[in-house]
Tab-separated table of C-alpha atoms in Angstrom:
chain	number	residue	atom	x	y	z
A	1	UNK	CA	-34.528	84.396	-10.379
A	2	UNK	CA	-31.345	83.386	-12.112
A	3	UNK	CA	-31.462	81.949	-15.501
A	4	UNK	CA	-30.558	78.179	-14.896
A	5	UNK	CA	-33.737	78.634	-12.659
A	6	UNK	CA	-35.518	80.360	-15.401
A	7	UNK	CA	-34.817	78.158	-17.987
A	8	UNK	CA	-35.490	74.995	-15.694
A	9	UNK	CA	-38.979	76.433	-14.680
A	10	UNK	CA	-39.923	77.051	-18.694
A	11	UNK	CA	-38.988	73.100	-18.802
A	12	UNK	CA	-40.758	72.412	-16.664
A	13	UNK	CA	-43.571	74.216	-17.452
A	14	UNK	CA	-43.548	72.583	-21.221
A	15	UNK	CA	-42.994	69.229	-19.606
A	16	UNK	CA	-46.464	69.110	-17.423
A	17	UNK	CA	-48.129	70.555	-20.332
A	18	UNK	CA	-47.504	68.051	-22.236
A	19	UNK	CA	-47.672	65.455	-20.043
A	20	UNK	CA	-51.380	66.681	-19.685
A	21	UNK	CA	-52.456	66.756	-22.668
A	22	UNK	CA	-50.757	63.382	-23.592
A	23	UNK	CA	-53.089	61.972	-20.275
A	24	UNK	CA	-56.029	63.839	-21.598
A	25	UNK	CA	-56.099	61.814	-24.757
A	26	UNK	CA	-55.324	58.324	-22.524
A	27	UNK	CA	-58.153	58.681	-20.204
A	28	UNK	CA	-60.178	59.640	-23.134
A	29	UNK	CA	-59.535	56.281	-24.987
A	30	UNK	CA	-60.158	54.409	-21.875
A	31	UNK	CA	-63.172	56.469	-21.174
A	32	UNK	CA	-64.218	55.419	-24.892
A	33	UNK	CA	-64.138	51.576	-24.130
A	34	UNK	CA	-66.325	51.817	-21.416
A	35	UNK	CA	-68.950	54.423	-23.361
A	36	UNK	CA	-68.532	53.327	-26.663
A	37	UNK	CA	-72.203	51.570	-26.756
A	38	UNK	CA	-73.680	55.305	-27.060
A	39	UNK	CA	-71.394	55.337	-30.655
A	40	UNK	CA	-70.978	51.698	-31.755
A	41	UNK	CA	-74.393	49.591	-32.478
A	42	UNK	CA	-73.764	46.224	-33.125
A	43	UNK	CA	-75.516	44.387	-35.974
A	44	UNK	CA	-76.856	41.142	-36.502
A	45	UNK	CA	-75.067	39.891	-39.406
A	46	UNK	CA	-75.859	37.102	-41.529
A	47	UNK	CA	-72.266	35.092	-41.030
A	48	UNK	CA	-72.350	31.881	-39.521
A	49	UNK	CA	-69.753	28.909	-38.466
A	50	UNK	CA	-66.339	29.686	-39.139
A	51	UNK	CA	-66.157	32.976	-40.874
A	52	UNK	CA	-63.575	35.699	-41.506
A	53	UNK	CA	-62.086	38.111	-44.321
A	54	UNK	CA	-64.939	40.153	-44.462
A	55	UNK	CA	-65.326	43.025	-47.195
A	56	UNK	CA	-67.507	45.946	-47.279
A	57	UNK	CA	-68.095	48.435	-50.243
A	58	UNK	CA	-70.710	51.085	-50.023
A	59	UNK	CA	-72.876	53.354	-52.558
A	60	UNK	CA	-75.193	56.246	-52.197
A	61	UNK	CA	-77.962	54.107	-50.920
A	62	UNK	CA	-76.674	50.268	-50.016
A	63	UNK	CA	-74.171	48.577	-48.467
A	64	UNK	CA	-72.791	45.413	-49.619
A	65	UNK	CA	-70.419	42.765	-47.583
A	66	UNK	CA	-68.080	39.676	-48.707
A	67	UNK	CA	-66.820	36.840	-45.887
A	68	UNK	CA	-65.777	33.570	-46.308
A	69	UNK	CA	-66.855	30.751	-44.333
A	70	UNK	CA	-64.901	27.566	-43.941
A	71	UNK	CA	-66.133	24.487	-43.905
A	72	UNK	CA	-64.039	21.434	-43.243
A	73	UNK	CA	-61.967	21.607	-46.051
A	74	UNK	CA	-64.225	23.796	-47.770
A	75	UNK	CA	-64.111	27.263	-48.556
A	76	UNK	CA	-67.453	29.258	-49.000
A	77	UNK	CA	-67.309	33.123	-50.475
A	78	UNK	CA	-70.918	34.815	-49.392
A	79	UNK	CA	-71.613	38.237	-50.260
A	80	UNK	CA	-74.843	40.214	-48.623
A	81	UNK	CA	-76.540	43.631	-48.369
A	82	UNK	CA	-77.613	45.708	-45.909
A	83	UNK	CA	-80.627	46.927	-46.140
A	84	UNK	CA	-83.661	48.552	-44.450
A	85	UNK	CA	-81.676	48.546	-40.836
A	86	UNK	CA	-81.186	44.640	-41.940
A	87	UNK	CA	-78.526	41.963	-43.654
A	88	UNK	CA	-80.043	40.097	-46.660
A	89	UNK	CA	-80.119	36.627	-46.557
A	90	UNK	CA	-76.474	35.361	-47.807
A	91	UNK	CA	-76.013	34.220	-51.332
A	92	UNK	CA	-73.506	31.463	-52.297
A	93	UNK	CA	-71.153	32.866	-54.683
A	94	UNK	CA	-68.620	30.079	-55.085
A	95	UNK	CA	-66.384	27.456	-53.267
A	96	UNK	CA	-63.550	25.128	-53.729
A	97	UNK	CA	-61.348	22.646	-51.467
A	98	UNK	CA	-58.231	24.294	-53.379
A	99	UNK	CA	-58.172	27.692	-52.275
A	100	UNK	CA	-55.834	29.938	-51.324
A	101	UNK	CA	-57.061	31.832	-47.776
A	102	UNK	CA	-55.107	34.258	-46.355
A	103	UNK	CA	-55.553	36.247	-43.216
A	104	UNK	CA	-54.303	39.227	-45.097
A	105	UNK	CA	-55.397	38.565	-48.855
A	106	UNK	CA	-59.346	38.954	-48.732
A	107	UNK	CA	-61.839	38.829	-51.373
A	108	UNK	CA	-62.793	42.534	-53.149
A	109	UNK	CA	-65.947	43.332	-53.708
A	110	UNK	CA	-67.870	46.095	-55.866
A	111	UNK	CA	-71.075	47.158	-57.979
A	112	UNK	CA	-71.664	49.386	-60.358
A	113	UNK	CA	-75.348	50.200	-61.242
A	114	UNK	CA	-76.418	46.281	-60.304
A	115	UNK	CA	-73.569	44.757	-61.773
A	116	UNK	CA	-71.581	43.026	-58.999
A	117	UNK	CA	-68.070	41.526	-58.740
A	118	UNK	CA	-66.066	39.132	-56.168
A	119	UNK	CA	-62.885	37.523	-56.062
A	120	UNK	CA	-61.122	34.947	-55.041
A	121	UNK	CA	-58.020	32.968	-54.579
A	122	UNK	CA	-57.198	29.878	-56.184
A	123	UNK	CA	-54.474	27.671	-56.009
A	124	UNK	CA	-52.871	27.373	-59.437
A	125	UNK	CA	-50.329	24.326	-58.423
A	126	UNK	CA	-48.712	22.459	-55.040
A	127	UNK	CA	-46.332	25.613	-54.292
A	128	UNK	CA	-47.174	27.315	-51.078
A	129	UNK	CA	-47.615	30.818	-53.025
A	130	UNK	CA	-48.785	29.781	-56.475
A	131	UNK	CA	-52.051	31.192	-56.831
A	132	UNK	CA	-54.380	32.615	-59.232
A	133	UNK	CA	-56.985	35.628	-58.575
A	134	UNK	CA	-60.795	34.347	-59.749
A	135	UNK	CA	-63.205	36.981	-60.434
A	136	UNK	CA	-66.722	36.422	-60.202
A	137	UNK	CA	-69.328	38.601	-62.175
A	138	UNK	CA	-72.992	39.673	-61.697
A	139	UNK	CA	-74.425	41.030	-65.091
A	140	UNK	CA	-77.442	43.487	-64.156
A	141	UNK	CA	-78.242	43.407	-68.044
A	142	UNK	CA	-78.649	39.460	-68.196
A	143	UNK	CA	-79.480	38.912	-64.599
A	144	UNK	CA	-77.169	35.994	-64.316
A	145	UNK	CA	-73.204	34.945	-62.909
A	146	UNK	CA	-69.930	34.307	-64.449
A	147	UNK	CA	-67.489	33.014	-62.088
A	148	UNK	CA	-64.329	30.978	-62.183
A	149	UNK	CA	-62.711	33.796	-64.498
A	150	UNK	CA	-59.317	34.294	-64.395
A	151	UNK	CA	-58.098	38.300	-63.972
A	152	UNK	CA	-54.589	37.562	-65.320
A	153	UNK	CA	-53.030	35.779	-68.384
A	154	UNK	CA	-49.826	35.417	-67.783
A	155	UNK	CA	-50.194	31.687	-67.173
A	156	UNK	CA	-47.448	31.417	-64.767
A	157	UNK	CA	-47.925	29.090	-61.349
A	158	UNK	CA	-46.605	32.426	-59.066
A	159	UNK	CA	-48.342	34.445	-56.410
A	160	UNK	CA	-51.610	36.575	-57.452
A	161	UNK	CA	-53.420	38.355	-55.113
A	162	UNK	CA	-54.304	41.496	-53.182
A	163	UNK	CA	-56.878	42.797	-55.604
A	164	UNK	CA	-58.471	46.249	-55.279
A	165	UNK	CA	-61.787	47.095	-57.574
A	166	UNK	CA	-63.241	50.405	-57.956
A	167	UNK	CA	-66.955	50.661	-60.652
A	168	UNK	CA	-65.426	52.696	-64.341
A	169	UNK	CA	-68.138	54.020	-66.914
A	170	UNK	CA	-71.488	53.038	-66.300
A	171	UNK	CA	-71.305	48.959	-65.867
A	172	UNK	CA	-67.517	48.243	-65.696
A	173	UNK	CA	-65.027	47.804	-62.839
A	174	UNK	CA	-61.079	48.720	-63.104
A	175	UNK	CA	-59.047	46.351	-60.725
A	176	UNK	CA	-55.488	45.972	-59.629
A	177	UNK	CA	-53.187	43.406	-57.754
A	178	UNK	CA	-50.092	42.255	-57.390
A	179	UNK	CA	-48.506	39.935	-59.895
A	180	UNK	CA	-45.543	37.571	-58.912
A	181	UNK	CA	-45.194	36.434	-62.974
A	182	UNK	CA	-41.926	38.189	-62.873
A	183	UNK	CA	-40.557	36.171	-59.342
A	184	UNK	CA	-41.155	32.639	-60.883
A	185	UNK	CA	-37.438	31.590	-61.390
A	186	UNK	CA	-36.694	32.904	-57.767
A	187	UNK	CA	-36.046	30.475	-55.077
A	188	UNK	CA	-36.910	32.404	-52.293
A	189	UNK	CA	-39.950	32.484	-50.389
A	190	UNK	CA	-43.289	34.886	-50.285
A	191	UNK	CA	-42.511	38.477	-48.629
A	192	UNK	CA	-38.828	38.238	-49.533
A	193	UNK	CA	-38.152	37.406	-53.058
A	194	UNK	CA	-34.966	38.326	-55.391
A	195	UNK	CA	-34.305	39.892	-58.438
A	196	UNK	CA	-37.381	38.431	-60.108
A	197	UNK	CA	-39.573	41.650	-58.101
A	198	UNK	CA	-43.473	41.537	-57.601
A	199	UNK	CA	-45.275	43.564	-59.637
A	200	UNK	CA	-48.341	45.911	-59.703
A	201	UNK	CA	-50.965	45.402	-62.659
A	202	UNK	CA	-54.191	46.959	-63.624
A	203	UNK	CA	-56.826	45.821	-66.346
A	204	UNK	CA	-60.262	46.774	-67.023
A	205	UNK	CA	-63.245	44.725	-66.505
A	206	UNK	CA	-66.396	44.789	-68.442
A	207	UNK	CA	-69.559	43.632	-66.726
A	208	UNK	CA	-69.934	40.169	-69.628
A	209	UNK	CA	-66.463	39.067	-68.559
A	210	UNK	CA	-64.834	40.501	-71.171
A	211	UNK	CA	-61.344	42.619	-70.066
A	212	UNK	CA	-59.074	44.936	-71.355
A	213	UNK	CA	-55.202	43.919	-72.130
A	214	UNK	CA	-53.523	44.145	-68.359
A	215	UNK	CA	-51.115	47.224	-68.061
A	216	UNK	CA	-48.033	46.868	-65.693
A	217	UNK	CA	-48.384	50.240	-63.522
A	218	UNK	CA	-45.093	49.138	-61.329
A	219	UNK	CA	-42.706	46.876	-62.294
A	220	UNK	CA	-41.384	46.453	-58.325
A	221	UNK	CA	-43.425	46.566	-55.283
A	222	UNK	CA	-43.629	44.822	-51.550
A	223	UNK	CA	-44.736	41.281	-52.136
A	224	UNK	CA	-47.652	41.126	-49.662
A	225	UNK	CA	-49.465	44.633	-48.329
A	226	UNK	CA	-52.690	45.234	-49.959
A	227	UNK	CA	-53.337	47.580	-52.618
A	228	UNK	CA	-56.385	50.116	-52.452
A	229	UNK	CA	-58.095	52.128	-54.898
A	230	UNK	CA	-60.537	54.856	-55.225
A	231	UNK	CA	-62.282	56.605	-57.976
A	232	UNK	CA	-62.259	60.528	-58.330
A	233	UNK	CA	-64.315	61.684	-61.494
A	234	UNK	CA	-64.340	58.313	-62.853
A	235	UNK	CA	-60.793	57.923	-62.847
A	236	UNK	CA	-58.739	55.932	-60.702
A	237	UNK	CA	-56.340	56.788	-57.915
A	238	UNK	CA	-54.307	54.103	-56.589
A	239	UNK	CA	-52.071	53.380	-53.558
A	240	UNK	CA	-49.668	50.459	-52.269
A	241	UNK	CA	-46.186	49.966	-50.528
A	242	UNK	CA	-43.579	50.599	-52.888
A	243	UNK	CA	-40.035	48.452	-53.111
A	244	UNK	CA	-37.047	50.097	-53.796
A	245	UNK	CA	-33.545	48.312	-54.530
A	246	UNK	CA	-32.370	49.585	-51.115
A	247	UNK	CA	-35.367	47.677	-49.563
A	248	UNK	CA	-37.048	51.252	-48.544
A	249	UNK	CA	-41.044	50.247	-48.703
A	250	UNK	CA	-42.961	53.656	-48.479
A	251	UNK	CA	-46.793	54.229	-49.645
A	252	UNK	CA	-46.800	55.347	-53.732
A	253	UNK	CA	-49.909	56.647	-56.026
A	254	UNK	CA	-50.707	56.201	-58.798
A	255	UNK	CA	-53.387	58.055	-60.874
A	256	UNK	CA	-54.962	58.212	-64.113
A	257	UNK	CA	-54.495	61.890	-64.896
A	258	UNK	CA	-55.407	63.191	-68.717
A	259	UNK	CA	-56.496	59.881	-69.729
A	260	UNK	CA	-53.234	57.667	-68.996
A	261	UNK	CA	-51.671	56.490	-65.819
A	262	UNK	CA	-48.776	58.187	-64.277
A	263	UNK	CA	-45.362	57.732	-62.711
A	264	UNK	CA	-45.543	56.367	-59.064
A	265	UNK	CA	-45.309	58.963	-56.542
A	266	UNK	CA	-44.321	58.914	-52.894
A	267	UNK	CA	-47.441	60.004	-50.196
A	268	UNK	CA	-44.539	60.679	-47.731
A	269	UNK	CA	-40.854	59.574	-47.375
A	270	UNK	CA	-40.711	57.682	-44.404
A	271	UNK	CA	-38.107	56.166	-46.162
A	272	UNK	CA	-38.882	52.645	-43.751
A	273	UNK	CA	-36.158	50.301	-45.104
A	274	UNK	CA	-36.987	46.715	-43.995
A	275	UNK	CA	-35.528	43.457	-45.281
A	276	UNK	CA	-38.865	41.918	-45.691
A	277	UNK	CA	-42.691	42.584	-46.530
A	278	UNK	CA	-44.963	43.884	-43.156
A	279	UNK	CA	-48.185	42.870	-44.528
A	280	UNK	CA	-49.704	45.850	-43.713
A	281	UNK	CA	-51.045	47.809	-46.830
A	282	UNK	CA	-52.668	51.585	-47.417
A	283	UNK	CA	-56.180	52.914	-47.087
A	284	UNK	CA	-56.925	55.512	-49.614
A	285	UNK	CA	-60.731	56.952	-50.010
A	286	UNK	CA	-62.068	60.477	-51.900
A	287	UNK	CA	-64.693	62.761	-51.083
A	288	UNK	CA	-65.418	65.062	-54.688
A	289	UNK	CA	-61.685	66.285	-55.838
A	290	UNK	CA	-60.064	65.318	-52.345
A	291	UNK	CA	-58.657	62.153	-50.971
A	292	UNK	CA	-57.024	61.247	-47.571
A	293	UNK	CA	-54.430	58.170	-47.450
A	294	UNK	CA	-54.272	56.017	-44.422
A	295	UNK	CA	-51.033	54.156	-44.047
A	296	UNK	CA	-48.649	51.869	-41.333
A	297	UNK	CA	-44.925	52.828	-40.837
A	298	UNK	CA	-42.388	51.512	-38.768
A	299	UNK	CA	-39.466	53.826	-39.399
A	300	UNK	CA	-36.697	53.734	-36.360
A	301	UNK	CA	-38.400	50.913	-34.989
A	302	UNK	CA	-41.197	53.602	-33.916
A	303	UNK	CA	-44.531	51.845	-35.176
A	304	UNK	CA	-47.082	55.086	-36.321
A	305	UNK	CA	-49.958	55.535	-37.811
A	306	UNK	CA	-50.109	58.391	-40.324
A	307	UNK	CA	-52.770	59.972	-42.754
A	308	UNK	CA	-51.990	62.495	-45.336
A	309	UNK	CA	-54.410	64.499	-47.603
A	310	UNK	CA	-55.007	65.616	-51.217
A	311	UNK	CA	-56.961	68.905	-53.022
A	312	UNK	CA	-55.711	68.180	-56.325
A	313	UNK	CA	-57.378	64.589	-57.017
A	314	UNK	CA	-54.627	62.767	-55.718
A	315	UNK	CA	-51.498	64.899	-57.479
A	316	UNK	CA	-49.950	65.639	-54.168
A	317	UNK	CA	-50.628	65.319	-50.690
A	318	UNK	CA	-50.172	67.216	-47.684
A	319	UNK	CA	-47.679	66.185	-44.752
A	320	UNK	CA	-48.824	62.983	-42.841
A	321	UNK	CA	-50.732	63.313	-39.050
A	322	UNK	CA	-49.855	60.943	-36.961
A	323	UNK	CA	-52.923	59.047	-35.554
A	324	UNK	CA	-52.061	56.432	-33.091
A	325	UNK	CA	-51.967	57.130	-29.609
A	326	UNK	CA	-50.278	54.039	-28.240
A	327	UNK	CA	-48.510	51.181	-29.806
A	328	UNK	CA	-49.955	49.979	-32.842
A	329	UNK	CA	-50.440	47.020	-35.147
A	330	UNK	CA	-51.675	49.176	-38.247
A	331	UNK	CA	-54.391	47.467	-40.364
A	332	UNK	CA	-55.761	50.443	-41.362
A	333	UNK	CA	-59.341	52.018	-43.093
A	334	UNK	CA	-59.572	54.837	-44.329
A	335	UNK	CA	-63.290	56.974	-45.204
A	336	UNK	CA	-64.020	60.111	-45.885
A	337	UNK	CA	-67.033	62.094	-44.974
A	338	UNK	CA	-67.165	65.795	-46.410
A	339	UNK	CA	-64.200	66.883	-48.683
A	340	UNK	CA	-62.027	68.066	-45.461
A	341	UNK	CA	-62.861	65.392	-43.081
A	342	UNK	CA	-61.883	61.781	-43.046
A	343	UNK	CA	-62.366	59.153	-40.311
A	344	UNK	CA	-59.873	56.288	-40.070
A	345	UNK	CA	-59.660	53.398	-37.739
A	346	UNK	CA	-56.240	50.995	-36.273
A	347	UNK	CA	-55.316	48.593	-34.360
A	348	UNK	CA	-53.169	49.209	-31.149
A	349	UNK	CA	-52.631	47.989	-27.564
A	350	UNK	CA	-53.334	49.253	-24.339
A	351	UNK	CA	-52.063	46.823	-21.652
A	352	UNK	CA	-52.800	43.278	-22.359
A	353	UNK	CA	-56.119	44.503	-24.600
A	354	UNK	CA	-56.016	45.031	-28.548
A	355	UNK	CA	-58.463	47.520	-29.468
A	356	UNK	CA	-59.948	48.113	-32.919
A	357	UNK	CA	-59.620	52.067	-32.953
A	358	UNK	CA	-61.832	55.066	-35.041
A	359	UNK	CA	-61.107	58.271	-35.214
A	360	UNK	CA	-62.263	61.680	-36.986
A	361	UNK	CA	-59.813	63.601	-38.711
A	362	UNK	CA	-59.889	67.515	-40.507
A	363	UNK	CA	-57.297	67.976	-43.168
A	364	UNK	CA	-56.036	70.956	-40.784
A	365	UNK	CA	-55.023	68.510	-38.274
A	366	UNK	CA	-58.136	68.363	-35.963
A	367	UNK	CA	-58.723	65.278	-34.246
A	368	UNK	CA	-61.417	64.007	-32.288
A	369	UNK	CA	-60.920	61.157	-29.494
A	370	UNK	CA	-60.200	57.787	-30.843
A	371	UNK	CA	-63.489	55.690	-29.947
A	372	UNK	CA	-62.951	51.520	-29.194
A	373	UNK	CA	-64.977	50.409	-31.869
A	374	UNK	CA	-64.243	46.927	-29.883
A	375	UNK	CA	-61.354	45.030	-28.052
A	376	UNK	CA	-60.136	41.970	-30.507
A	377	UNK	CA	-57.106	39.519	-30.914
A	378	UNK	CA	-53.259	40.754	-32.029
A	379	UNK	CA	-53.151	37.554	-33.884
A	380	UNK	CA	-52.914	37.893	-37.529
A	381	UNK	CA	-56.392	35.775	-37.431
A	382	UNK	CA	-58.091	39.160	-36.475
A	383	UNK	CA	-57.573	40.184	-40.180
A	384	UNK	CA	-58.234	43.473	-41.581
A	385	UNK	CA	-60.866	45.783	-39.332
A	386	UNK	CA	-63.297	47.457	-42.318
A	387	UNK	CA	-64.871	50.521	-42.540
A	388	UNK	CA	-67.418	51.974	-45.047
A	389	UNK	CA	-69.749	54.667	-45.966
A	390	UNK	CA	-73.334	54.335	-47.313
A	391	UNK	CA	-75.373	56.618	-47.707
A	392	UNK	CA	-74.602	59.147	-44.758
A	393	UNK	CA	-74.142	56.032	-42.613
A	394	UNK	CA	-70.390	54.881	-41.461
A	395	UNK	CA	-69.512	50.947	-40.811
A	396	UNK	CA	-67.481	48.261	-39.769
A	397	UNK	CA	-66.910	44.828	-40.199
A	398	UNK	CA	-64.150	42.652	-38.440
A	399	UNK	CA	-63.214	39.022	-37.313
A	400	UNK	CA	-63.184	38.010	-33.422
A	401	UNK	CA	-60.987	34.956	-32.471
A	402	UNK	CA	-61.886	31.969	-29.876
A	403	UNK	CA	-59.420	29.746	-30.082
A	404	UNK	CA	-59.213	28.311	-33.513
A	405	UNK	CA	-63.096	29.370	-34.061
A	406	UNK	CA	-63.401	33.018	-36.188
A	407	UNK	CA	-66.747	34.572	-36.579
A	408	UNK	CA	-67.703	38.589	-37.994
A	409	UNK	CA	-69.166	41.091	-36.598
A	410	UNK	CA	-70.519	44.555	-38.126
A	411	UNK	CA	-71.651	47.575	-36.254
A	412	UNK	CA	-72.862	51.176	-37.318
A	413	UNK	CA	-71.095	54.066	-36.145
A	414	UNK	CA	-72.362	57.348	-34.614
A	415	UNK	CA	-70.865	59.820	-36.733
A	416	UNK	CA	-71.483	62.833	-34.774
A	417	UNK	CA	-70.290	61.507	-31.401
A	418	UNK	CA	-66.787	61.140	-33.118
């Protein structure tokens, strides 16, 4: 054999085996959509009429789940629980003709030994983007609600919004969110402002409405990807997309290490430099010490999935896995289920179908198949596909379009047949 012939066989050789393994995974997925009733079980959910924006946070023994529903010109925040293999019946948090609702921008949602809290978005005057983020607040001590409380004090009419809240101490809640006090003399528009940058905050929240002075953690971040927070040892570990002056939005952290909040930190240099905000935010969740970060890039016009891991509470992470198997939208979860193993879900397309993706993942790079969780809508009406643990349960909550109609659904999720 002469070389040219050897070194076009080894090509060759590397070519089909790749090519296999590549149509392994395919038929897998499309396997999954047609299967994926032996790991997905629906659940009659207590939404009704038009709802979307649904939340979920989980504890050791309940889950809990935020939607509003719109009605005329009326918006309605619910929150339930799942319990017993059931939803509760919905309570009526708040509601308000003057809201700000946002495809992207949903309520948070969190308790902390039977103290609950929800948000909300209000509009704060006739701008487009000038809006203020409401908290509402369930005392367990008093057994009765605060709402209408204002998380910021800035008193400026600019964009607030994109609030994360993880439970601190034994009754309080630490949130975050993105602060547009600084953009207020700009002229330009929401996902593309000027020298006046958006800005990340924090502040703590006691469970009588009562807060902490607000801290500035990042003086310039994208306008309009969500923030998300975890806790590790009752400190919290934070991630968003970052905003340099070159316009190079990345995923940062930020953690409170030896009792004060560092410097913002790069999960990975993608180094995705992009004119403009692409509304699609991190993931981050924490098993013990560890922590896995779920995140959307679109560097060289190559749209990826990636998820990178921590064993040092969030100091530094590992180099990102790429998740996504065909072309994908992002809108990312993130859980994680021992302190090596996370699952994640996306959004991608195959064909003309958009499929809500899940996946396990092993810090070593192990993957299982992705599993269709369920076929939905590109349109940015589809929101944000949730996932959550409780207990040693995994679920999921999205929005299904029909036209201009929206409604939720939730399912549980066979862990093992990931």
């Amino acid at each position: 054999m002469t070389f040219l012939k050897l070194i076009f066989t080894i090509f060759l050789s590397v070519v089909i085996l790749v090519s296999c393994k590549t149509e392994t995974k395919k038929k897998a997925i499309t396997s999954e959509i047609e299967t994926t009733a032996e790991t997905v079980t629906l659940l009659e959910n207590p939404t009704s009429g038009n709802s979307a924006l649904p939340r979920l946070f989980g504890t050791e023994n309940q889950l809990f789940m935020s939607w509003v529903e719109t009605k005329d010109s009326i918006s309605v925040l619910y929150f339930s629980t799942f319990e017993e293999g059931k939803w509760t019946k919905p309570y009526e948090v708040n509601s308000g003709s003057d809201w700000f609702i946002n495809w992207a921008d949903f309520p948070a949602i969190a308790e902390n030994n039977g103290n609950i809290i929800i948000t909300y978005l209000q509009k704060s005057a006739n701008g487009k983007y000038t809006y203020d983020a409401k908290i509402n607040l369930f005392s367990a001590e008093t057994q009765t609600w605060k709402k209408n409380i204002l998380l910021h004090n800035d008193g400026t009419a600019s964009e607030h919004g994109f609030v994360s809240i993880v439970p601190q101490g034994k009754s309080s809640f630490y949130a975050i969110w993105l602060d547009g006090r600084n953009t207020k003399a700009e002229a330009g528009g929401h996902g593309n402002h000027g020298a006046g940058a958006m800005s990340l905050r924090g502040r703590l929240v006691h469970a009588d409405g009562t807060m902490q002075p607000d801290l500035e953690l990042d003086n310039r971040v994208c306008d309009c990807c969500q923030t998300a927070m975890t806790s590790i040892e009752n400190a919290p570990l934070l991630v968003y997309r970052n905003r340099t002056g070159s316009e190079v939005r990345d995923i940062s952290r930020i953690g409170l290490f030896d009792d004060s909040f560092s410097e913002s930190q790069p999960i990975f240099n993608d180094n995705w430099e992009i004119p403009g905000c692409p509304v699609n935010g991190p993931s981050i969740a924490s098993y013990k010490n560890n922590a896995v970060v779920a995140w959307f890039t679109a560097v060289n016009d190559n749209p990826k999935v990636q998820l990178a891991f921590s064993k040092d509470k969030g100091k530094t992470f590992a180099a990102p896995i790429q998740v996504n198997t065909y072309k994908t939208l992002g809108r990312v979860d993130v859980v994680m289920i021992s302190e090596n193993t996370a699952i994640v879900s996306w959004m991608e397309n195959l064909g003309e179908d958009t499929l809500i993706q899940v996946m396990r993942i092993s810090a070593d790079g192990t993957e299982g198949f992705p599993v269709t969780i369920s076929k939905t809508s590109f349109e940015r009406a589809s929101g944000f596909p949730q996932l959550e643990i409780a207990g040693n349960t995994l679920y999921a909550a999205w929005t299904m379009v029909d036209g201009k109609k929206k409604s939720i659904e939730t399912a549980s999720i066979s862990i093992p047949n990931l």
